[in-house]
CSV table of C-alpha atoms in Angstrom, one decimal:
chain,number,residue,atom,x,y,z
A,782,UNK,CA,13.1,3.5,-5.8
A,783,UNK,CA,10.9,5.8,-3.7
A,784,UNK,CA,13.2,8.8,-4.6
A,785,UNK,CA,13.0,7.9,-8.3
A,786,UNK,CA,9.2,7.7,-8.0
A,787,UNK,CA,8.9,11.0,-6.3
A,788,UNK,CA,11.2,12.8,-8.8
A,789,UNK,CA,9.8,11.0,-11.8
A,790,UNK,CA,13.2,9.6,-12.6
A,791,UNK,CA,13.6,6.8,-15.1
A,792,UNK,CA,17.0,5.7,-14.0
A,793,UNK,CA,17.5,3.4,-11.0
A,794,UNK,CA,19.3,5.0,-8.1
A,795,UNK,CA,20.9,1.8,-7.1
A,796,UNK,CA,22.5,-1.1,-9.1
A,797,UNK,CA,19.9,-3.6,-10.1
A,798,UNK,CA,21.3,-6.4,-8.0
A,799,UNK,CA,21.2,-4.2,-5.0
A,800,UNK,CA,17.6,-3.3,-5.6
A,801,UNK,CA,16.7,-6.9,-6.0
A,802,UNK,CA,18.5,-7.8,-2.7
A,803,UNK,CA,16.7,-5.0,-0.9
A,804,UNK,CA,13.3,-6.0,-2.1
A,805,UNK,CA,13.9,-9.7,-1.2
A,806,UNK,CA,15.2,-8.8,2.2
A,807,UNK,CA,12.3,-6.4,3.2
A,808,UNK,CA,9.4,-8.3,1.6
A,809,UNK,CA,10.4,-11.9,2.1
A,810,UNK,CA,13.2,-12.4,4.6
A,811,UNK,CA,13.1,-9.6,7.2
A,812,UNK,CA,10.1,-11.1,9.0
A,813,UNK,CA,11.6,-14.6,9.5
A,814,UNK,CA,15.0,-13.1,10.4
A,815,UNK,CA,13.4,-10.9,13.0
A,816,UNK,CA,11.5,-13.9,14.5
A,817,UNK,CA,14.8,-16.0,14.6
A,818,UNK,CA,16.7,-13.1,16.3
A,819,UNK,CA,13.9,-12.7,18.9
A,820,UNK,CA,13.9,-16.4,19.7
A,821,UNK,CA,17.7,-16.4,20.0
A,822,UNK,CA,17.7,-13.4,22.4
A,823,UNK,CA,15.0,-14.9,24.6
A,824,UNK,CA,16.8,-18.3,24.8
A,825,UNK,CA,20.1,-16.5,25.6
A,826,UNK,CA,18.5,-14.5,28.4
A,827,UNK,CA,16.8,-17.5,29.8
A,828,UNK,CA,20.1,-19.4,30.0
A,829,UNK,CA,21.8,-16.5,31.7
A,830,UNK,CA,19.1,-16.1,34.2
A,831,UNK,CA,18.9,-19.8,35.1
A,832,UNK,CA,20.9,-20.4,38.4
A,833,UNK,CA,23.3,-23.4,38.7
A,834,UNK,CA,21.9,-26.3,40.6
A,835,UNK,CA,23.0,-26.7,44.2
A,836,UNK,CA,26.1,-28.9,44.6
A,837,UNK,CA,26.7,-31.8,47.0
A,838,UNK,CA,30.4,-31.0,47.3
A,839,UNK,CA,32.7,-28.1,46.7
A,840,UNK,CA,34.5,-30.2,44.1
A,841,UNK,CA,31.3,-30.8,42.1
A,842,UNK,CA,30.5,-27.1,42.3
A,843,UNK,CA,33.9,-26.2,41.0
A,844,UNK,CA,33.5,-28.7,38.1
A,845,UNK,CA,30.1,-27.2,37.2
A,846,UNK,CA,31.5,-23.6,37.4
A,847,UNK,CA,34.4,-24.6,35.2
A,848,UNK,CA,32.0,-26.2,32.7
A,849,UNK,CA,30.0,-23.0,32.5
A,850,UNK,CA,33.1,-20.8,32.0
A,851,UNK,CA,34.8,-23.2,29.6
A,852,UNK,CA,32.2,-25.0,27.5
A,853,UNK,CA,33.0,-28.2,25.7
A,854,UNK,CA,35.2,-27.2,22.7
A,855,UNK,CA,35.3,-29.1,19.5
A,856,UNK,CA,38.4,-29.8,17.5
A,857,UNK,CA,37.5,-26.8,15.3
A,858,UNK,CA,37.9,-24.5,18.3
A,859,UNK,CA,34.2,-23.7,19.1
A,860,UNK,CA,31.3,-25.5,20.6
A,861,UNK,CA,28.4,-27.2,18.7
A,862,UNK,CA,26.2,-24.4,20.1
A,863,UNK,CA,28.5,-21.8,18.6
A,864,UNK,CA,28.3,-23.5,15.3
A,865,UNK,CA,24.5,-23.7,15.2
A,866,UNK,CA,24.3,-20.0,16.3
A,867,UNK,CA,26.5,-18.9,13.5
A,868,UNK,CA,24.7,-21.0,11.0
A,869,UNK,CA,21.4,-19.5,12.0
A,870,UNK,CA,22.8,-16.0,11.8
A,871,UNK,CA,24.3,-16.7,8.4
A,872,UNK,CA,21.1,-18.2,6.9
A,873,UNK,CA,19.2,-14.9,6.1
A,874,UNK,CA,22.0,-13.2,4.2
A,875,UNK,CA,22.8,-16.4,2.4
A,876,UNK,CA,19.2,-16.7,1.4
A,877,UNK,CA,19.3,-13.1,0.1
A,878,UNK,CA,22.3,-14.0,-2.1
A,879,UNK,CA,20.8,-17.2,-3.4
A,880,UNK,CA,17.4,-15.7,-4.2
A,881,UNK,CA,19.0,-12.7,-5.8
A,882,UNK,CA,20.9,-15.0,-8.1
A,883,UNK,CA,17.7,-17.0,-8.8
A,884,UNK,CA,15.9,-13.7,-9.7
A,885,UNK,CA,18.6,-12.7,-12.1
A,886,UNK,CA,18.8,-16.1,-13.7
A,887,UNK,CA,15.0,-16.2,-14.4
A,888,UNK,CA,14.3,-12.6,-15.1
A,889,UNK,CA,13.8,-13.1,-18.9
A,890,UNK,CA,11.7,-16.2,-18.5
A,891,UNK,CA,8.3,-16.0,-20.3
A,892,UNK,CA,6.0,-18.8,-21.5
A,893,UNK,CA,3.1,-18.9,-23.9
A,894,UNK,CA,-0.1,-20.6,-22.6
A,895,UNK,CA,-2.8,-21.7,-25.1
A,896,UNK,CA,-6.2,-22.1,-23.5
A,897,UNK,CA,-9.6,-23.2,-24.8
A,898,UNK,CA,-12.0,-21.1,-22.9
A,899,UNK,CA,-15.6,-22.4,-22.5
A,900,UNK,CA,-18.0,-19.5,-22.6
A,901,UNK,CA,-21.7,-19.8,-21.8
A,902,UNK,CA,-24.0,-18.5,-24.5
A,903,UNK,CA,-21.1,-17.8,-26.9
A,904,UNK,CA,-22.6,-16.8,-30.3
A,905,UNK,CA,-21.9,-19.4,-33.0
A,906,UNK,CA,-20.1,-16.8,-35.1
A,907,UNK,CA,-17.5,-16.3,-32.4
A,908,UNK,CA,-16.7,-20.0,-32.0
A,909,UNK,CA,-12.9,-20.1,-32.4
A,910,UNK,CA,-12.3,-16.4,-31.8
A,911,UNK,CA,-8.8,-15.8,-30.5
A,912,UNK,CA,-7.6,-13.3,-27.9
A,913,UNK,CA,-4.0,-12.5,-27.0
A,914,UNK,CA,-4.2,-11.6,-23.3
A,915,UNK,CA,-1.2,-9.5,-22.2
A,916,UNK,CA,-1.1,-7.9,-18.7
A,917,UNK,CA,1.2,-6.5,-16.0
A,918,UNK,CA,4.5,-5.8,-17.8
A,919,UNK,CA,5.4,-3.2,-15.1
A,920,UNK,CA,7.7,-1.4,-17.4
A,921,UNK,CA,10.5,0.4,-15.5
A,922,UNK,CA,11.4,-2.2,-12.9
A,923,UNK,CA,12.8,-5.7,-13.1
A,924,UNK,CA,12.2,-6.1,-16.8
A,925,UNK,CA,14.8,-6.2,-19.5
A,926,UNK,CA,14.8,-5.0,-23.1
A,927,UNK,CA,15.2,-8.7,-24.1
A,928,UNK,CA,12.1,-9.7,-22.2
A,929,UNK,CA,10.1,-6.8,-23.7
A,930,UNK,CA,11.1,-8.0,-27.1
A,931,UNK,CA,10.0,-11.6,-26.2
A,932,UNK,CA,6.6,-10.2,-25.1
A,933,UNK,CA,6.0,-8.4,-28.4
A,934,UNK,CA,7.2,-11.3,-30.5
A,935,UNK,CA,5.3,-14.0,-28.6
A,936,UNK,CA,2.1,-11.9,-28.7
A,937,UNK,CA,2.3,-11.1,-32.4
A,938,UNK,CA,3.1,-14.8,-33.3
A,939,UNK,CA,-0.3,-15.7,-32.0
A,940,UNK,CA,-2.0,-13.8,-34.9
A,941,UNK,CA,-5.0,-13.2,-32.6
A,942,UNK,CA,-8.2,-11.6,-33.5
A,943,UNK,CA,-7.7,-9.0,-30.8
A,944,UNK,CA,-5.0,-8.1,-28.2
A,945,UNK,CA,-6.4,-7.2,-24.8
A,946,UNK,CA,-4.1,-5.7,-22.1
A,947,UNK,CA,-5.5,-5.6,-18.6
A,948,UNK,CA,-3.3,-3.0,-16.8
A,949,UNK,CA,-0.1,-2.2,-15.0
A,950,UNK,CA,1.7,-1.1,-18.1
A,951,UNK,CA,4.2,0.9,-16.0
A,952,UNK,CA,5.5,0.0,-12.6
A,953,UNK,CA,5.2,3.5,-11.2
A,954,UNK,CA,7.1,6.2,-13.1
A,955,UNK,CA,5.4,8.3,-15.7
A,956,UNK,CA,8.8,8.7,-17.3
A,957,UNK,CA,8.3,5.2,-18.7
A,958,UNK,CA,5.2,6.2,-20.6
A,959,UNK,CA,7.0,6.7,-24.0
A,960,UNK,CA,8.3,3.1,-23.9
A,961,UNK,CA,4.9,1.9,-22.8
A,962,UNK,CA,3.2,3.6,-25.8
A,963,UNK,CA,5.8,2.3,-28.2
A,964,UNK,CA,5.2,-1.3,-27.1
A,965,UNK,CA,1.5,-1.0,-27.5
A,966,UNK,CA,2.0,0.3,-31.0
A,967,UNK,CA,4.1,-2.7,-31.8
A,968,UNK,CA,1.5,-5.3,-30.7
A,969,UNK,CA,-0.6,-6.6,-33.5
A,970,UNK,CA,-4.2,-7.8,-33.4
A,971,UNK,CA,-6.4,-8.3,-36.5
A,972,UNK,CA,-9.1,-6.2,-34.9
A,973,UNK,CA,-7.0,-3.9,-32.7
A,974,UNK,CA,-5.2,-3.6,-29.4
A,975,UNK,CA,-7.1,-2.4,-26.3
A,976,UNK,CA,-5.9,-1.6,-22.8
A,977,UNK,CA,-7.1,-0.5,-19.4
A,978,UNK,CA,-5.6,1.0,-16.2
A,979,UNK,CA,-4.0,-0.9,-13.4
A,980,UNK,CA,-3.1,0.3,-9.9
A,981,UNK,CA,0.5,0.9,-10.8
A,982,UNK,CA,-0.4,3.0,-13.7
A,983,UNK,CA,-2.1,5.4,-11.2
A,984,UNK,CA,0.6,5.6,-8.6
A,985,UNK,CA,1.8,9.1,-9.7
A,986,UNK,CA,-0.9,11.0,-11.5
A,987,UNK,CA,-3.8,9.0,-12.9
A,988,UNK,CA,-5.1,11.8,-15.1
A,989,UNK,CA,-1.7,12.3,-16.7
A,990,UNK,CA,-1.3,8.6,-17.5
A,991,UNK,CA,-4.8,8.5,-19.1
A,992,UNK,CA,-4.3,11.8,-21.0
A,993,UNK,CA,-0.9,10.7,-22.4
A,994,UNK,CA,-2.3,7.4,-23.6
A,995,UNK,CA,-5.3,9.0,-25.2
A,996,UNK,CA,-3.2,11.7,-26.9
A,997,UNK,CA,-0.9,9.0,-28.4
A,998,UNK,CA,-4.0,7.3,-30.0
A,999,UNK,CA,-3.9,4.2,-27.7
A,1000,UNK,CA,-7.2,2.4,-27.2
A,1001,UNK,CA,-7.3,2.9,-23.4
A,1002,UNK,CA,-10.8,2.2,-22.0
A,1003,UNK,CA,-11.4,4.1,-18.8
A,1004,UNK,CA,-14.9,3.8,-17.5
A,1005,UNK,CA,-16.1,3.3,-21.1
A,1006,UNK,CA,-16.7,0.7,-23.8
A,1007,UNK,CA,-15.6,0.1,-27.4
A,1008,UNK,CA,-17.3,-1.9,-30.1
A,1009,UNK,CA,-15.7,-4.1,-32.8
A,1010,UNK,CA,-17.1,-6.6,-35.2
A,1011,UNK,CA,-15.7,-10.1,-35.8
A,1012,UNK,CA,-17.3,-12.6,-38.2
A,1013,UNK,CA,-20.3,-10.3,-38.5
A,1014,UNK,CA,-20.9,-10.3,-34.7
A,1015,UNK,CA,-20.7,-7.2,-32.6
A,1016,UNK,CA,-18.4,-7.4,-29.6
A,1017,UNK,CA,-18.4,-4.8,-26.8
A,1018,UNK,CA,-15.2,-4.3,-24.8
A,1019,UNK,CA,-15.9,-2.7,-21.4
A,1020,UNK,CA,-13.0,-1.1,-19.5
A,1021,UNK,CA,-13.2,-0.9,-15.8
A,1022,UNK,CA,-10.9,1.9,-14.4
A,1023,UNK,CA,-8.8,1.2,-11.3
A,1024,UNK,CA,-11.1,1.7,-8.3
A,1025,UNK,CA,-9.0,0.4,-5.4
A,1026,UNK,CA,-8.9,-2.7,-3.3
A,1027,UNK,CA,-12.0,-2.3,-1.2
A,1028,UNK,CA,-14.2,-5.1,-2.3
A,1029,UNK,CA,-17.6,-3.4,-1.7
A,1030,UNK,CA,-16.7,-0.2,-3.6
A,1031,UNK,CA,-15.2,-2.3,-6.4
A,1032,UNK,CA,-18.4,-4.2,-6.8
A,1033,UNK,CA,-20.5,-1.0,-6.7
A,1034,UNK,CA,-18.3,0.7,-9.3
A,1035,UNK,CA,-18.4,-2.4,-11.5
A,1036,UNK,CA,-22.1,-2.5,-11.3
A,1037,UNK,CA,-22.4,1.2,-12.1
A,1038,UNK,CA,-20.2,0.8,-15.2
A,1039,UNK,CA,-22.0,-2.2,-16.5
A,1040,UNK,CA,-25.3,-0.5,-16.0
A,1041,UNK,CA,-24.4,2.2,-18.5
A,1042,UNK,CA,-22.3,0.2,-21.0
A,1043,UNK,CA,-23.5,-3.4,-21.1
A,1044,UNK,CA,-25.2,-4.2,-24.4
A,1045,UNK,CA,-28.0,-6.7,-24.9
A,1046,UNK,CA,-27.3,-7.2,-28.6
A,1047,UNK,CA,-23.5,-7.6,-28.4
A,1048,UNK,CA,-21.1,-10.1,-26.9
A,1049,UNK,CA,-19.8,-8.3,-23.8
A,1050,UNK,CA,-16.2,-8.7,-22.5
A,1051,UNK,CA,-15.2,-7.0,-19.3
A,1052,UNK,CA,-11.6,-5.9,-18.9
A,1053,UNK,CA,-11.0,-5.5,-15.1
A,1054,UNK,CA,-7.5,-5.3,-13.6
A,1055,UNK,CA,-8.6,-6.8,-10.3
A,1056,UNK,CA,-10.2,-10.2,-10.7
A,1057,UNK,CA,-12.7,-9.8,-7.8
A,1058,UNK,CA,-14.8,-7.7,-10.3
A,1059,UNK,CA,-15.7,-11.1,-11.7
A,1060,UNK,CA,-18.4,-11.6,-9.0
A,1061,UNK,CA,-20.4,-8.5,-10.1
A,1062,UNK,CA,-19.8,-9.2,-13.8
A,1063,UNK,CA,-21.1,-12.8,-13.4
A,1064,UNK,CA,-24.2,-11.5,-11.6
A,1065,UNK,CA,-24.8,-9.1,-14.4
A,1066,UNK,CA,-24.6,-11.8,-17.0
A,1067,UNK,CA,-21.2,-10.7,-18.6
A,1068,UNK,CA,-20.1,-13.9,-20.3
A,1069,UNK,CA,-16.3,-13.2,-20.2
A,1070,UNK,CA,-14.1,-11.3,-17.8
A,1071,UNK,CA,-10.3,-10.9,-18.3
A,1072,UNK,CA,-8.1,-9.8,-15.4
A,1073,UNK,CA,-4.5,-9.6,-14.2
A,1074,UNK,CA,-3.1,-7.9,-11.1
A,1075,UNK,CA,-2.4,-11.0,-9.0
A,1076,UNK,CA,0.8,-12.2,-10.8
A,1077,UNK,CA,-0.5,-15.6,-9.7
A,1078,UNK,CA,1.0,-14.7,-6.3
A,1079,UNK,CA,4.5,-15.0,-7.8
A,1080,UNK,CA,5.6,-17.5,-5.2
A,1081,UNK,CA,3.8,-20.9,-4.8
A,1082,UNK,CA,4.4,-24.5,-3.9
A,1083,UNK,CA,1.4,-25.7,-5.9
A,1084,UNK,CA,-1.5,-24.0,-7.7
A,1085,UNK,CA,-3.5,-24.0,-4.5
A,1086,UNK,CA,-0.7,-23.5,-2.0
A,1087,UNK,CA,1.0,-20.1,-2.2
A,1088,UNK,CA,0.6,-16.4,-2.0
A,1089,UNK,CA,-2.1,-16.2,-4.7
A,1090,UNK,CA,-4.8,-18.3,-3.0
A,1091,UNK,CA,-4.1,-16.6,0.4
A,1092,UNK,CA,-4.6,-13.1,-1.1
A,1093,UNK,CA,-7.3,-13.6,-3.8
A,1094,UNK,CA,-10.5,-15.5,-4.6
A,1095,UNK,CA,-9.3,-15.8,-8.2
A,1096,UNK,CA,-5.6,-15.7,-8.8
A,1097,UNK,CA,-4.5,-17.7,-11.9
A,1098,UNK,CA,-6.2,-19.5,-14.8
A,1099,UNK,CA,-9.9,-20.1,-15.6
A,1100,UNK,CA,-12.8,-19.7,-13.2
A,1101,UNK,CA,-16.4,-20.4,-14.1
A,1102,UNK,CA,-19.8,-19.5,-12.8
A,1103,UNK,CA,-23.2,-20.7,-14.3
A,1104,UNK,CA,-23.4,-17.9,-16.9
A,1105,UNK,CA,-19.9,-16.4,-16.9
A,1106,UNK,CA,-16.2,-17.2,-17.2
A,1107,UNK,CA,-13.1,-15.3,-15.9
A,1108,UNK,CA,-9.5,-15.7,-17.0
A,1109,UNK,CA,-6.8,-14.4,-14.7
A,1110,UNK,CA,-3.2,-14.1,-16.2
A,1111,UNK,CA,0.0,-14.4,-14.2
A,1112,UNK,CA,1.2,-11.4,-16.1
A,1113,UNK,CA,4.4,-10.7,-18.1
A,1114,UNK,CA,6.4,-8.7,-15.6
A,1115,UNK,CA,7.1,-8.2,-11.9
A,1116,UNK,CA,6.8,-5.5,-9.2
A,1117,UNK,CA,8.6,-7.9,-6.9
A,1118,UNK,CA,11.8,-9.6,-8.3
A,1119,UNK,CA,11.1,-13.3,-7.8
A,1120,UNK,CA,8.9,-16.0,-9.1
A,1121,UNK,CA,8.7,-19.5,-7.9
A,1122,UNK,CA,6.3,-22.0,-9.7
A,1123,UNK,CA,4.4,-19.1,-11.1
A,1124,UNK,CA,5.9,-18.2,-14.5
A,1125,UNK,CA,5.4,-15.0,-16.5
A,1126,UNK,CA,3.1,-15.7,-19.3
A,1127,UNK,CA,1.2,-14.4,-22.4
A,1128,UNK,CA,-2.1,-16.2,-23.0
A,1129,UNK,CA,-3.7,-17.2,-26.3
A,1130,UNK,CA,-7.4,-17.7,-25.5
A,1131,UNK,CA,-9.6,-19.5,-28.0
A,1132,UNK,CA,-13.3,-19.1,-27.2
A,1133,UNK,CA,-15.4,-22.2,-27.3
A,1134,UNK,CA,-19.1,-22.7,-26.8
A,1135,UNK,CA,-19.8,-24.2,-23.3
């Protein structure tokens, strides 16, 4: 994958199953396997270093020596300790095989989630306005043509007023840009389709990604705003560019952007790939922020126990502050080939007055 990224290659260097297994091993199982191996080595050394207890008689000593050299053997031909050791050693590779199968089995899974979103100070004319929120397809890795087709069909079936895409269109390679542009052209919103940058869109050359999107006529908002009118009411869409992970800088750049684009006579919606921009947006009085990036954490036991809440303040669903609401989508694709209790999704948001 790294070679493909450096050479701007679109074709995977390794078979897909091998790539999935490598990702799962390095990102999920290598740590636990290393800990298990270290514990086994320490226990083994401790047992070897422990001297035998002094014996009352030569006969007893000989019996102990014999027991050390020839451990109790089960009918299967090896000791219980041997069995447990081999079972522990076999567990990580068996987990890789099982999780790889799980990943392939669920790779095309995609759900539609309909949400009523309570928005403070929503203009009466926008009561019932619908948004198809699509984000993080990560085209180029761990997504099939069948799933791309599902994303398009599911989004268009919503017949939404507007389609808003909040970043990570491609996984890394600019070679996937033509497919990315084709998909955006196939999405249908009565008042248009608008998109912003995500961090994966900027992995190779940010300016090339932006220029190609603009040249193709895609409504990509990079540090800028666009206006549309629904039911006679002006709406301003504000697109935050990818500004990195550092929280303080993100808040400063968000504040700077809102300072030059926020409108007092329009309903403002901020599109921000990273959901932590919500803090500054809420402080500035932006009534609605849409985000992606988190994938909901991809692996979770419950909504509040998993990778998402460990890594992010806002990771999946609807979050509210006194004058502002944020919606974070789990996304439609993956950079990491496994989801547990955090399904890929397309959101249909219906705005309601709080």
